[in-house]
PDB file of C-alpha atoms in Angstrom:
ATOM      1  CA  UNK A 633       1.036 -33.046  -4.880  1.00 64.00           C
ATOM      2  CA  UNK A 634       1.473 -30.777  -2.077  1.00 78.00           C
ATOM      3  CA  UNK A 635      -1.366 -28.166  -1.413  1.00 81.00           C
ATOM      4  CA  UNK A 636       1.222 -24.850  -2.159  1.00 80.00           C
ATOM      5  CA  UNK A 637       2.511 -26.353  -5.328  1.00 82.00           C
ATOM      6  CA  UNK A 638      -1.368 -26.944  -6.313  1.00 84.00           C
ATOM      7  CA  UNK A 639      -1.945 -23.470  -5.407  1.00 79.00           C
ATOM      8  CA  UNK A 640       0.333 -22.299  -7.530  1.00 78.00           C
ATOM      9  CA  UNK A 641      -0.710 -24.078 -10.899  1.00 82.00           C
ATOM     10  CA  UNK A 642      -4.467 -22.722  -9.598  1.00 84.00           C
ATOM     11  CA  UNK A 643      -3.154 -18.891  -9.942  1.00 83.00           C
ATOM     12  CA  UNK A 644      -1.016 -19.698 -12.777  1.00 86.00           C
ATOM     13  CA  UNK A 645      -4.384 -21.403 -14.765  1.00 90.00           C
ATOM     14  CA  UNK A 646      -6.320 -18.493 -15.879  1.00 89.00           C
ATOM     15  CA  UNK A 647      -3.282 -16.235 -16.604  1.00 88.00           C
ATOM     16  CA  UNK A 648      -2.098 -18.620 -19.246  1.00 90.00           C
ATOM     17  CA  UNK A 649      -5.098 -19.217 -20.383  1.00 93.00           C
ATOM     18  CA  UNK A 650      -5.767 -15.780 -21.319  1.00 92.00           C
ATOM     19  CA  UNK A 651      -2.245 -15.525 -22.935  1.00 91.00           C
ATOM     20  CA  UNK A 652      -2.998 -18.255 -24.842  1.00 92.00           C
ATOM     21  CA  UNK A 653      -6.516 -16.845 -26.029  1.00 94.00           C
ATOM     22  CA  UNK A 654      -5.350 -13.338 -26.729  1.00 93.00           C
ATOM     23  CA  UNK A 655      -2.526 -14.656 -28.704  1.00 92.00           C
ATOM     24  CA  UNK A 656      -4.255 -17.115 -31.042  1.00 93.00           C
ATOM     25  CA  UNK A 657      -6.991 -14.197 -31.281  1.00 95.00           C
ATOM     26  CA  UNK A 658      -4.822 -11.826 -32.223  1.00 93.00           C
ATOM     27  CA  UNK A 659      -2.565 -13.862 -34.561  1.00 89.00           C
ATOM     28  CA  UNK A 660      -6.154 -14.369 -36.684  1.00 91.00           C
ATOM     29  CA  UNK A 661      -7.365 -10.767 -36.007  1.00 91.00           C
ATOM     30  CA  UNK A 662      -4.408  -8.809 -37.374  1.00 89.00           C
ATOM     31  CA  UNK A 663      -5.256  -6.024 -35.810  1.00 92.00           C
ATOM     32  CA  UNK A 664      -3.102  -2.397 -35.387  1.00 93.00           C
ATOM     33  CA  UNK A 665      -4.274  -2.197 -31.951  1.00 95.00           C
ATOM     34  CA  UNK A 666      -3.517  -5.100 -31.088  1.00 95.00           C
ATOM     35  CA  UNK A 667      -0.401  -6.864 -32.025  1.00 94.00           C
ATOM     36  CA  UNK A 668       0.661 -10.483 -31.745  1.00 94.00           C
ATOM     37  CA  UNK A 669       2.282 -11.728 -28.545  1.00 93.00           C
ATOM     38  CA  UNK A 670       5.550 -12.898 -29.930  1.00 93.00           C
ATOM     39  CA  UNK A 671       5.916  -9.066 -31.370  1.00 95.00           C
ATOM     40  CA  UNK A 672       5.206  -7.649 -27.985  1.00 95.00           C
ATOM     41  CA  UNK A 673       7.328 -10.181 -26.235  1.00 94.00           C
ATOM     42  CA  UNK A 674      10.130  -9.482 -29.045  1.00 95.00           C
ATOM     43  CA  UNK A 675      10.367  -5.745 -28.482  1.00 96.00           C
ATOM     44  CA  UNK A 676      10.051  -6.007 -24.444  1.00 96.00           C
ATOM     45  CA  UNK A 677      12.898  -8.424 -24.268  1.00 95.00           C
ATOM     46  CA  UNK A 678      14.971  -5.592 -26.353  1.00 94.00           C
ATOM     47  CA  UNK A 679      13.488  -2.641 -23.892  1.00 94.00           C
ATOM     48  CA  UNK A 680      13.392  -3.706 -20.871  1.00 94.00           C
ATOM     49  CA  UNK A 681      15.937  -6.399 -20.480  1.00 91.00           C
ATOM     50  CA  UNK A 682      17.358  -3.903 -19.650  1.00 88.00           C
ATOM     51  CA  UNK A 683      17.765  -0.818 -22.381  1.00 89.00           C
ATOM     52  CA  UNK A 684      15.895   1.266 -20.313  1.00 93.00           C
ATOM     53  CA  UNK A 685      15.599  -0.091 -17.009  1.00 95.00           C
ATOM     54  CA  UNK A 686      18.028   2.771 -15.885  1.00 94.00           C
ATOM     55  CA  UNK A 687      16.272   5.159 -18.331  1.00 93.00           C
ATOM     56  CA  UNK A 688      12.541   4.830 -16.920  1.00 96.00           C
ATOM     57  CA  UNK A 689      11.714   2.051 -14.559  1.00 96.00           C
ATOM     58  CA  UNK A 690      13.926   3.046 -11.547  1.00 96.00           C
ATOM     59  CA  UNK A 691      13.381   6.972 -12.015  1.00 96.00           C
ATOM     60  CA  UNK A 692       9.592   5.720 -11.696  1.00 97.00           C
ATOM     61  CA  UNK A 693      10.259   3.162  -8.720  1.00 97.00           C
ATOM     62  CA  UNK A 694      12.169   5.419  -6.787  1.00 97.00           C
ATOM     63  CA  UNK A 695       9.401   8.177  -7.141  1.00 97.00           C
ATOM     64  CA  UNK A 696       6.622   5.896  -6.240  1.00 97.00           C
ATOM     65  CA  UNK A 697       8.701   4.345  -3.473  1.00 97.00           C
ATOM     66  CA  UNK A 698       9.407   7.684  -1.657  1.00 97.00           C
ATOM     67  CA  UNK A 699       5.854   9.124  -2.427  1.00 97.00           C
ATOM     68  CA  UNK A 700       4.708   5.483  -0.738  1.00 98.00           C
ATOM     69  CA  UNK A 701       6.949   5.948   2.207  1.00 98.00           C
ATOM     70  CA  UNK A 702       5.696   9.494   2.995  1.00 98.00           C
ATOM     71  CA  UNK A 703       2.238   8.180   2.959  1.00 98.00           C
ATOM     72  CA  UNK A 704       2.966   5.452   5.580  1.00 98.00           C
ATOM     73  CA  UNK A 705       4.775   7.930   7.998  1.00 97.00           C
ATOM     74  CA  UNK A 706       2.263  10.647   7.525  1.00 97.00           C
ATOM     75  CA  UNK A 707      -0.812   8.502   7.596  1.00 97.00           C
ATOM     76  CA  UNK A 708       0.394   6.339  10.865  1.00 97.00           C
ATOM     77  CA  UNK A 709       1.591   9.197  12.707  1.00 96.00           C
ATOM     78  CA  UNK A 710      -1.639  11.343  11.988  1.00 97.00           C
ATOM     79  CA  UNK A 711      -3.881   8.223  12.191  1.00 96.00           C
ATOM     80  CA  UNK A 712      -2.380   7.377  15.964  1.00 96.00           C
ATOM     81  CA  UNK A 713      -3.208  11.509  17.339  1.00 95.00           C
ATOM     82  CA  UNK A 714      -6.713  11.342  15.790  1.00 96.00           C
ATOM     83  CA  UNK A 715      -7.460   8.046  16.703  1.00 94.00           C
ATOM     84  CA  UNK A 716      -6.168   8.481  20.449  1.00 93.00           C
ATOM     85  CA  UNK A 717      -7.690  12.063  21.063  1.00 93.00           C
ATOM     86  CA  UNK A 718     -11.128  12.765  20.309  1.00 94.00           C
ATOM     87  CA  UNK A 719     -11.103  16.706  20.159  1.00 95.00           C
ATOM     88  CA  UNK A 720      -8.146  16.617  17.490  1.00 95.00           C
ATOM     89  CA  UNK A 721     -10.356  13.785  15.312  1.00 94.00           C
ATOM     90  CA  UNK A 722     -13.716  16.742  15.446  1.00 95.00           C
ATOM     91  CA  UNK A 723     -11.635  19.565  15.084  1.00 95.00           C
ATOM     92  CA  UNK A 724      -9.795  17.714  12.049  1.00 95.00           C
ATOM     93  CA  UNK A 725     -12.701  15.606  10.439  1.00 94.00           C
ATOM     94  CA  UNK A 726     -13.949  18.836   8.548  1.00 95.00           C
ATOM     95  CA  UNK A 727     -10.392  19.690   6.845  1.00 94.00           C
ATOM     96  CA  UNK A 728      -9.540  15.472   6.221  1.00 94.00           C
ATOM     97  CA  UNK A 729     -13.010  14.540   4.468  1.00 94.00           C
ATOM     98  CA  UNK A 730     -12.454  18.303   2.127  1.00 95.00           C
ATOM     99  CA  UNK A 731      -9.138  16.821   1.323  1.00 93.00           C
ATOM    100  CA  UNK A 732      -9.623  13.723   0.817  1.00 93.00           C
ATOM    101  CA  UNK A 733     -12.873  14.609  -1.761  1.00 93.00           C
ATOM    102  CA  UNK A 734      -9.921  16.419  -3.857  1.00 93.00           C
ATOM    103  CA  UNK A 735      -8.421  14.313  -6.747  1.00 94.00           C
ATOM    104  CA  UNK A 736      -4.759  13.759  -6.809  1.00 94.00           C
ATOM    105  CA  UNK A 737      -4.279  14.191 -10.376  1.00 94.00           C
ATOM    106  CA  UNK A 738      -6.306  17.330 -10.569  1.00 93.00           C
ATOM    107  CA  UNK A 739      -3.531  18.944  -8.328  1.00 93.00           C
ATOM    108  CA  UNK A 740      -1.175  17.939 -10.615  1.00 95.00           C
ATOM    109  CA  UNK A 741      -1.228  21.876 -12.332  1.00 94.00           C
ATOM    110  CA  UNK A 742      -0.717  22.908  -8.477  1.00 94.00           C
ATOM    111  CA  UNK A 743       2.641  21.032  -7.498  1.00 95.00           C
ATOM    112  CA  UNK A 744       3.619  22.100 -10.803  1.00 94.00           C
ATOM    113  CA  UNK A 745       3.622  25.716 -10.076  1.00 93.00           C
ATOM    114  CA  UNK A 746       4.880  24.552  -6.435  1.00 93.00           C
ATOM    115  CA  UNK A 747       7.747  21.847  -7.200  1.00 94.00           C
ATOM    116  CA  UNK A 748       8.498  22.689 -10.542  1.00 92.00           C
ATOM    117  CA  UNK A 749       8.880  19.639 -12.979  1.00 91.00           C
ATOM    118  CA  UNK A 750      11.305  17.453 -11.115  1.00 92.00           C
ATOM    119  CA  UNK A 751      10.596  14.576  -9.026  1.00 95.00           C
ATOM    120  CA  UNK A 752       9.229  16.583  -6.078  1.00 96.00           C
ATOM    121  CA  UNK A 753       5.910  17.466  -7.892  1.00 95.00           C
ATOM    122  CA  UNK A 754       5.557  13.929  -9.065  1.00 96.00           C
ATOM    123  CA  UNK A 755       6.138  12.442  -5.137  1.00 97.00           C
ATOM    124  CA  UNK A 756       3.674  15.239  -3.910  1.00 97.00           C
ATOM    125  CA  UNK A 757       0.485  13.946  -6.118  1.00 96.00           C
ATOM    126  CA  UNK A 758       1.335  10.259  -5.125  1.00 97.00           C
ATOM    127  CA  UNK A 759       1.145  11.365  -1.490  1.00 97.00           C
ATOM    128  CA  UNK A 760      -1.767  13.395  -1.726  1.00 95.00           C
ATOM    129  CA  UNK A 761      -3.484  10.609  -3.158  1.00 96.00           C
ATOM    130  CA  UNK A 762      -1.669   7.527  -1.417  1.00 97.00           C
ATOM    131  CA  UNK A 763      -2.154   8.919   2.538  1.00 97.00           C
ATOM    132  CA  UNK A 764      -6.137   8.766   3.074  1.00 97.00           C
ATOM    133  CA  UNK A 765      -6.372   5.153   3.204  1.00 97.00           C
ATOM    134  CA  UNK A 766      -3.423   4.538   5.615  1.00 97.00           C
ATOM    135  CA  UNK A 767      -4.697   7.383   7.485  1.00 97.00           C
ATOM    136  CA  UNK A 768      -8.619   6.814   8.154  1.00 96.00           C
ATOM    137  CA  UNK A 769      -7.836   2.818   8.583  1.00 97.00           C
ATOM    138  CA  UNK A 770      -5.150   4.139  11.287  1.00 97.00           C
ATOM    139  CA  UNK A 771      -7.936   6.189  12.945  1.00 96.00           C
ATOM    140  CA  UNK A 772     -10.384   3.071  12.786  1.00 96.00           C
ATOM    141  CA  UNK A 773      -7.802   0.910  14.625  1.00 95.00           C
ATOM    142  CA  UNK A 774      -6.995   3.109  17.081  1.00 95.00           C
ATOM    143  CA  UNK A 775     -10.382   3.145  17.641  1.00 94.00           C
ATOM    144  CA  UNK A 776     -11.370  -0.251  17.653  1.00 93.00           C
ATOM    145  CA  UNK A 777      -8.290  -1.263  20.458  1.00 92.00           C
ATOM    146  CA  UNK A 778      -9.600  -2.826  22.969  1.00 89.00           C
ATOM    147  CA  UNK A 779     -10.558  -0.093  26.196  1.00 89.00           C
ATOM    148  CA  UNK A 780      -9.639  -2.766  28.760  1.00 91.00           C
ATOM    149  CA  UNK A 781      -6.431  -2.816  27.874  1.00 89.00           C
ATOM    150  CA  UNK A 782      -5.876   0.565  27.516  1.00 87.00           C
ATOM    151  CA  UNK A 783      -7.400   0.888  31.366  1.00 88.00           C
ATOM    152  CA  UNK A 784      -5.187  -1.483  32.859  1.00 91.00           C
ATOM    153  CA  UNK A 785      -2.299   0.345  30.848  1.00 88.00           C
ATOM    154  CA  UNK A 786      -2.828   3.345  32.382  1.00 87.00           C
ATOM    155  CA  UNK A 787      -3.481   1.801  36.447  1.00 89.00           C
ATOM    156  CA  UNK A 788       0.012   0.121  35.609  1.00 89.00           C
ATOM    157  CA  UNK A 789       1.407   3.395  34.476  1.00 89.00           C
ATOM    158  CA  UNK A 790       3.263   2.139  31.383  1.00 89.00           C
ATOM    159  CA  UNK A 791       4.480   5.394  29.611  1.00 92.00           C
ATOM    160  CA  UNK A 792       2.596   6.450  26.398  1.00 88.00           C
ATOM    161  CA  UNK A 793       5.249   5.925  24.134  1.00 90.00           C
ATOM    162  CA  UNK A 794       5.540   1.900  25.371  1.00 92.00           C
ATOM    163  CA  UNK A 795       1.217   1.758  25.510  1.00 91.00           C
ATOM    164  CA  UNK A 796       1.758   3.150  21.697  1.00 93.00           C
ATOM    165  CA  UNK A 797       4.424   0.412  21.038  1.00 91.00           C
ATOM    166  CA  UNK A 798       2.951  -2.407  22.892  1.00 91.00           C
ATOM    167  CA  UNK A 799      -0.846  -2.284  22.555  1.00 92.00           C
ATOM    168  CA  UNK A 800      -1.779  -0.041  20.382  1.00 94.00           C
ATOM    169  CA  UNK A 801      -0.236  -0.589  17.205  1.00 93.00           C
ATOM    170  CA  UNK A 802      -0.112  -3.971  17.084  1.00 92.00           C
ATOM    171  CA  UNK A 803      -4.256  -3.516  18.237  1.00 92.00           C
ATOM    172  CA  UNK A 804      -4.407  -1.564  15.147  1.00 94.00           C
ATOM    173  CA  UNK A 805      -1.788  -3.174  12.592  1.00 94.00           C
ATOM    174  CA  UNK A 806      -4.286  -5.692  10.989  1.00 94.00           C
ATOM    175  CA  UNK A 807      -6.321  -2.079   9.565  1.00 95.00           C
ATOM    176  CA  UNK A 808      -3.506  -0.070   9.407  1.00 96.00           C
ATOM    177  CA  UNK A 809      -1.825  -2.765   6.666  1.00 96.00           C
ATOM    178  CA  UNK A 810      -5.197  -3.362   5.084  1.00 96.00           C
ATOM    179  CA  UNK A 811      -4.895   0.907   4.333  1.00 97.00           C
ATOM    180  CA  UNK A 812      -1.310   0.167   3.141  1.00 97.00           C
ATOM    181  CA  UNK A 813      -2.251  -2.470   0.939  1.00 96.00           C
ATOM    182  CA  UNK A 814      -4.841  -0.010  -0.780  1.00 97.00           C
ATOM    183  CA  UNK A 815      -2.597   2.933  -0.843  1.00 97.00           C
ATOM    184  CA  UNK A 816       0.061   0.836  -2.575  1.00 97.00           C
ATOM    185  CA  UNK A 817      -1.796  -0.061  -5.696  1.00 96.00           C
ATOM    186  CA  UNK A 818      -2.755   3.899  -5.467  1.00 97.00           C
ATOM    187  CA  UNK A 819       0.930   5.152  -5.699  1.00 97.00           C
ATOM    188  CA  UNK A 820       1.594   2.722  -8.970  1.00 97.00           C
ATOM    189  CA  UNK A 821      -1.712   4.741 -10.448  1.00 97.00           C
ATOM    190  CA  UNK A 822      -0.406   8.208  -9.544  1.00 97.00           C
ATOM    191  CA  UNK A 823       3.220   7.803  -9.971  1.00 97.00           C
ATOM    192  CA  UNK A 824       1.285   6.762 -13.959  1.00 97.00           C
ATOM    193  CA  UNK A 825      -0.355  10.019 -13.949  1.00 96.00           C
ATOM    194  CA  UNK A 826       2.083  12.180 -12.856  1.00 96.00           C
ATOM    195  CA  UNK A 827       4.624  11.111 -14.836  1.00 96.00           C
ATOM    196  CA  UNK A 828       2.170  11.395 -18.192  1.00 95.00           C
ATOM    197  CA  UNK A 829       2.306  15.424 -17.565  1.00 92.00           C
ATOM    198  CA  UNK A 830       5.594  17.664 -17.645  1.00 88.00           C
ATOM    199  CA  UNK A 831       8.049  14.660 -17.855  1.00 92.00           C
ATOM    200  CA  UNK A 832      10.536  13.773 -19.431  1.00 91.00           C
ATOM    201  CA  UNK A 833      11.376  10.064 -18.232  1.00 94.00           C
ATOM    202  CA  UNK A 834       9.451   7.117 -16.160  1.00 96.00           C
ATOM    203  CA  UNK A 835       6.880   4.440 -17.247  1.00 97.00           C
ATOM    204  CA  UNK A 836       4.284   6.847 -17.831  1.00 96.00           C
ATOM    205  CA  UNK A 837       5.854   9.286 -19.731  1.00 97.00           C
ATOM    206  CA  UNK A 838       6.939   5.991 -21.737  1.00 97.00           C
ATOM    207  CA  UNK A 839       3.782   4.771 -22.203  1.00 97.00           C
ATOM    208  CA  UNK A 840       2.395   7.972 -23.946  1.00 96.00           C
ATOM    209  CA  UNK A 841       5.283   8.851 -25.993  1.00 96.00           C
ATOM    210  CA  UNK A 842       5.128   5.438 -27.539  1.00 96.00           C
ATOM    211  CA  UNK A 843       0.904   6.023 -27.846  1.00 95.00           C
ATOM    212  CA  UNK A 844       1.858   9.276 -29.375  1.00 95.00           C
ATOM    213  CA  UNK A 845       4.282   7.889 -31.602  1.00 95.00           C
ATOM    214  CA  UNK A 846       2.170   4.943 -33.033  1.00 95.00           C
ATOM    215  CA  UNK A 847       4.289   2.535 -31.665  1.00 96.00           C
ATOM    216  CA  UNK A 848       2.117   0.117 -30.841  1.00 96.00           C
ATOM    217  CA  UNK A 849       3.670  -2.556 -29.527  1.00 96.00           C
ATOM    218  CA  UNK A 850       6.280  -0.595 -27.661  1.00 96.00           C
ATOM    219  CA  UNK A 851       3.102   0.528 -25.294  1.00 97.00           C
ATOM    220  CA  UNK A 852       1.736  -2.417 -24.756  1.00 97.00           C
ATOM    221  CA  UNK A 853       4.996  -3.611 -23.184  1.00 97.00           C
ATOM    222  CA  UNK A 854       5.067  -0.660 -21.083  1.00 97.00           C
ATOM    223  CA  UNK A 855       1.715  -1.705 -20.250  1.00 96.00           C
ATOM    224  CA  UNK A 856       2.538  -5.082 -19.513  1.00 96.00           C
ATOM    225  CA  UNK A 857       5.565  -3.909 -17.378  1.00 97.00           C
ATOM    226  CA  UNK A 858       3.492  -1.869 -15.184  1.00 96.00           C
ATOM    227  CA  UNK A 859       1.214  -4.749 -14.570  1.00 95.00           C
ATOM    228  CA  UNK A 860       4.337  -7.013 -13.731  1.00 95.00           C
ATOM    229  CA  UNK A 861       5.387  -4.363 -11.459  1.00 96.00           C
ATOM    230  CA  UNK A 862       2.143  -3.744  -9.490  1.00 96.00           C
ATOM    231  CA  UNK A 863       1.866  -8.045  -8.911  1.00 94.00           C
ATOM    232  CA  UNK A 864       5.389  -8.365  -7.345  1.00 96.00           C
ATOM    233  CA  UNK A 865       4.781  -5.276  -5.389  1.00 97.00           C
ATOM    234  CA  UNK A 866       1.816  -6.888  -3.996  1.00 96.00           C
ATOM    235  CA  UNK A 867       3.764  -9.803  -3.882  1.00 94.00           C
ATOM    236  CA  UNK A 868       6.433  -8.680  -1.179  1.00 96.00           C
ATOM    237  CA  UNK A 869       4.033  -6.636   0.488  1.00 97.00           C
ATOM    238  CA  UNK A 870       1.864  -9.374   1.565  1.00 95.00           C
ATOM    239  CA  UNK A 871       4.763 -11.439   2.810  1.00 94.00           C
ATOM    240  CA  UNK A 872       5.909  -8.893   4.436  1.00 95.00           C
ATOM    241  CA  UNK A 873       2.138  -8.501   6.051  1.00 94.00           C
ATOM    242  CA  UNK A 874       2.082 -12.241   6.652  1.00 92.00           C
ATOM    243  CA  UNK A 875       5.236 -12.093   8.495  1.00 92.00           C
ATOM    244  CA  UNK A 876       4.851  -7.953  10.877  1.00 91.00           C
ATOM    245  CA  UNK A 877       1.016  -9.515  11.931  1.00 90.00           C
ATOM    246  CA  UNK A 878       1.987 -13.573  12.206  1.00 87.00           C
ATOM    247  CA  UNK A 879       0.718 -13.238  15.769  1.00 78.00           C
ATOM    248  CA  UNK A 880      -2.770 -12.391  14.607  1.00 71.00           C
ATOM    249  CA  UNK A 881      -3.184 -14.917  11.866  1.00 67.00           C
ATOM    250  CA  UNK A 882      -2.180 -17.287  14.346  1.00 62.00           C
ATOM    251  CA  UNK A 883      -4.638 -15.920  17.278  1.00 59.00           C
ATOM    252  CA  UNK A 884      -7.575 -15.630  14.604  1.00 60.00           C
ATOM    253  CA  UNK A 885      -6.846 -19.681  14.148  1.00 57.00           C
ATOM    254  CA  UNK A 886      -6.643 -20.540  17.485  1.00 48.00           C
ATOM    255  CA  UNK A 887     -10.096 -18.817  18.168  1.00 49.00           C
ATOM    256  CA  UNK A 888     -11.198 -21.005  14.928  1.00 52.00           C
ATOM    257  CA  UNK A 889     -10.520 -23.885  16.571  1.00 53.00           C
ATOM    258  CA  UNK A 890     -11.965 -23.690  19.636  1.00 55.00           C
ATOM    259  CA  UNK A 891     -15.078 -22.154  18.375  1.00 55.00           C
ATOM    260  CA  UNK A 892     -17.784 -24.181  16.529  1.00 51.00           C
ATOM    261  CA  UNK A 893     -18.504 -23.118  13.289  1.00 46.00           C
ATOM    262  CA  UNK A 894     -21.535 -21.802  12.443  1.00 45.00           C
ATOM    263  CA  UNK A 895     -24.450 -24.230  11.742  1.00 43.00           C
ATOM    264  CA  UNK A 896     -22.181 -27.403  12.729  1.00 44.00           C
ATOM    265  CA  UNK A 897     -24.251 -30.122  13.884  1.00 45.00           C
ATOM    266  CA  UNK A 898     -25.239 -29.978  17.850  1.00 42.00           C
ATOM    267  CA  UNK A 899     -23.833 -33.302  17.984  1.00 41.00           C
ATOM    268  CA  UNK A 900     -20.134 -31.368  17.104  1.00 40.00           C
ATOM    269  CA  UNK A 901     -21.101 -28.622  19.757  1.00 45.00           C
ATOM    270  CA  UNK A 902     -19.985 -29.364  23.231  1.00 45.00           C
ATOM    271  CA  UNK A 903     -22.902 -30.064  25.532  1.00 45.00           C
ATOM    272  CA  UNK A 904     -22.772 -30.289  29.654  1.00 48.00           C
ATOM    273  CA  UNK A 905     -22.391 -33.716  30.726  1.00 46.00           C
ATOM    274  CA  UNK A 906     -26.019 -34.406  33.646  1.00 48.00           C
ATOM    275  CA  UNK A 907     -24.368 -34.695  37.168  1.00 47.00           C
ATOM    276  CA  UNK A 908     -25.224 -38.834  38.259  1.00 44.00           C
ATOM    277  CA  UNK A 909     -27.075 -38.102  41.049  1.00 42.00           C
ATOM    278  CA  UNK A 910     -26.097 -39.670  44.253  1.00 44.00           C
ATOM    279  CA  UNK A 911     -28.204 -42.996  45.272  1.00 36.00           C
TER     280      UNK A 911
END
């Protein structure tokens, strides 16, 4: 058996088992709360394959999608002035940490009175929320690129757009897609939120008419969908991470190899070889 198709029955393993578990508790418990799995399974084949696909789950992608986007352009493009000018990162630091202290969803009453009720309050709370880790992880790897190369940029006299394009972003990608990554699983939680207040469509507002309504099982497979949703996400976006930064997981392995791991044996380690002295 090859080593990816073993990794894949490893992650499958504990989800199942924990489908299994709930569903033979659950069949015994006969609880309200919580209702068998082949009822939940019943009603989200008849919701979402595909009643209201159309209805809620693309007015909800496409919010948390642009609301995502806007946090990745706003975030790298900040991220890369503060990071490369120290007087802008001072004078800002003040104004970033106040806003970033602020929680999204208690702005929610302000892009109300701002946007209205449509989409453009919805995509403002997932970007106020959704930016601060792509930004200060920007700022960090701007930071952290190496000076040298930055020196010898500048005696060559490569423009600053190409020294932005060549050596400083990819310096910085491995951070600035570890911010993404966070900021991603942020947007599914606010574009949630947002859409629970002054709505009239998405998952969220689903998920709390159906609370409000008693209907049980109906919210647990909006519940379940949103969970789907947030693991292929994740999904694409670290193939799509494994694929922008292939150079670095392959540099980080060539370094493994050559360097001895820690607490190998000294016999493993390589030792000078004593000059034969001449007779």
């Amino acid at each position: 058996m090859s080593r990816r198709v073993l990794g894949f029955l490893l992650e499958l393993a504990l989800p199942a088992a924990l489908l299994i578990g709930y569903g033979l508790w659950a069949h015994r418990a006969g609880s309200f709360y919580f209702p068998p799995l082949d009822e939940i399974f019943r009603y989200f084949r008849e919701l979402w394959l595909f009643d209201r696909v159309g209805s809620d789950l693309l007015p909800s992608l496409a919010r948390m999608l642009a609301g995502y986007a806007a946090s990745v352009v706003i975030g790298v493009g900040l991220g890369l002035l503060l990071g490369m000018y120290r007087p802008l990162r001072v004078a800002a630091e003040p104004v970033v940490e106040f806003l970033r202290a602020l929680p999204a969803p208690a702005l929610i009453p302000f892009s109300l009175l701002m946007f209205g009720a449509g989409n453009a309050s919805k995509v403002f709370v997932i970007v106020l929320g959704a930016v601060w880790p792509i930004l200060l992880n920007t700022i960090d790897g701007v930071r952290g690129v190496d000076p040298q190369a930055l020196d010898m940029a500048r005696a060559h006299r490569i423009p600053p757009g190409a020294r932005i394009v060549r050596i400083i972003l990819p310096g910085a990608g491995p951070r600035v897609f570890a911010g993404m990554r966070t900021s991603l699983a942020i947007a599914i939680i606010l574009m949630v939120v947002s859409e629970m207040v002054a709505s009239s469509n998405g998952l969220g507002y689903f998920v709390l008419e159906q609370q409000r309504s008693f209907a049980i099982p109906e919210m647990w497979t909006g519940i379940i969908l949103l969970g789907v949703l947030g693991f292929v996400l994740n999904w694409i976006f670290l193939r799509v991470e494994r694929r922008v930064l292939r150079w670095h997981r392959g540099a980080r392995g060539l370094l493994a190899e050559h360097e001895p791991a820690a607490g190998a044996p000294s016999s493993l380690k390589k030792t000078p070889t004593p000059e034969k002295s001449d007779a």
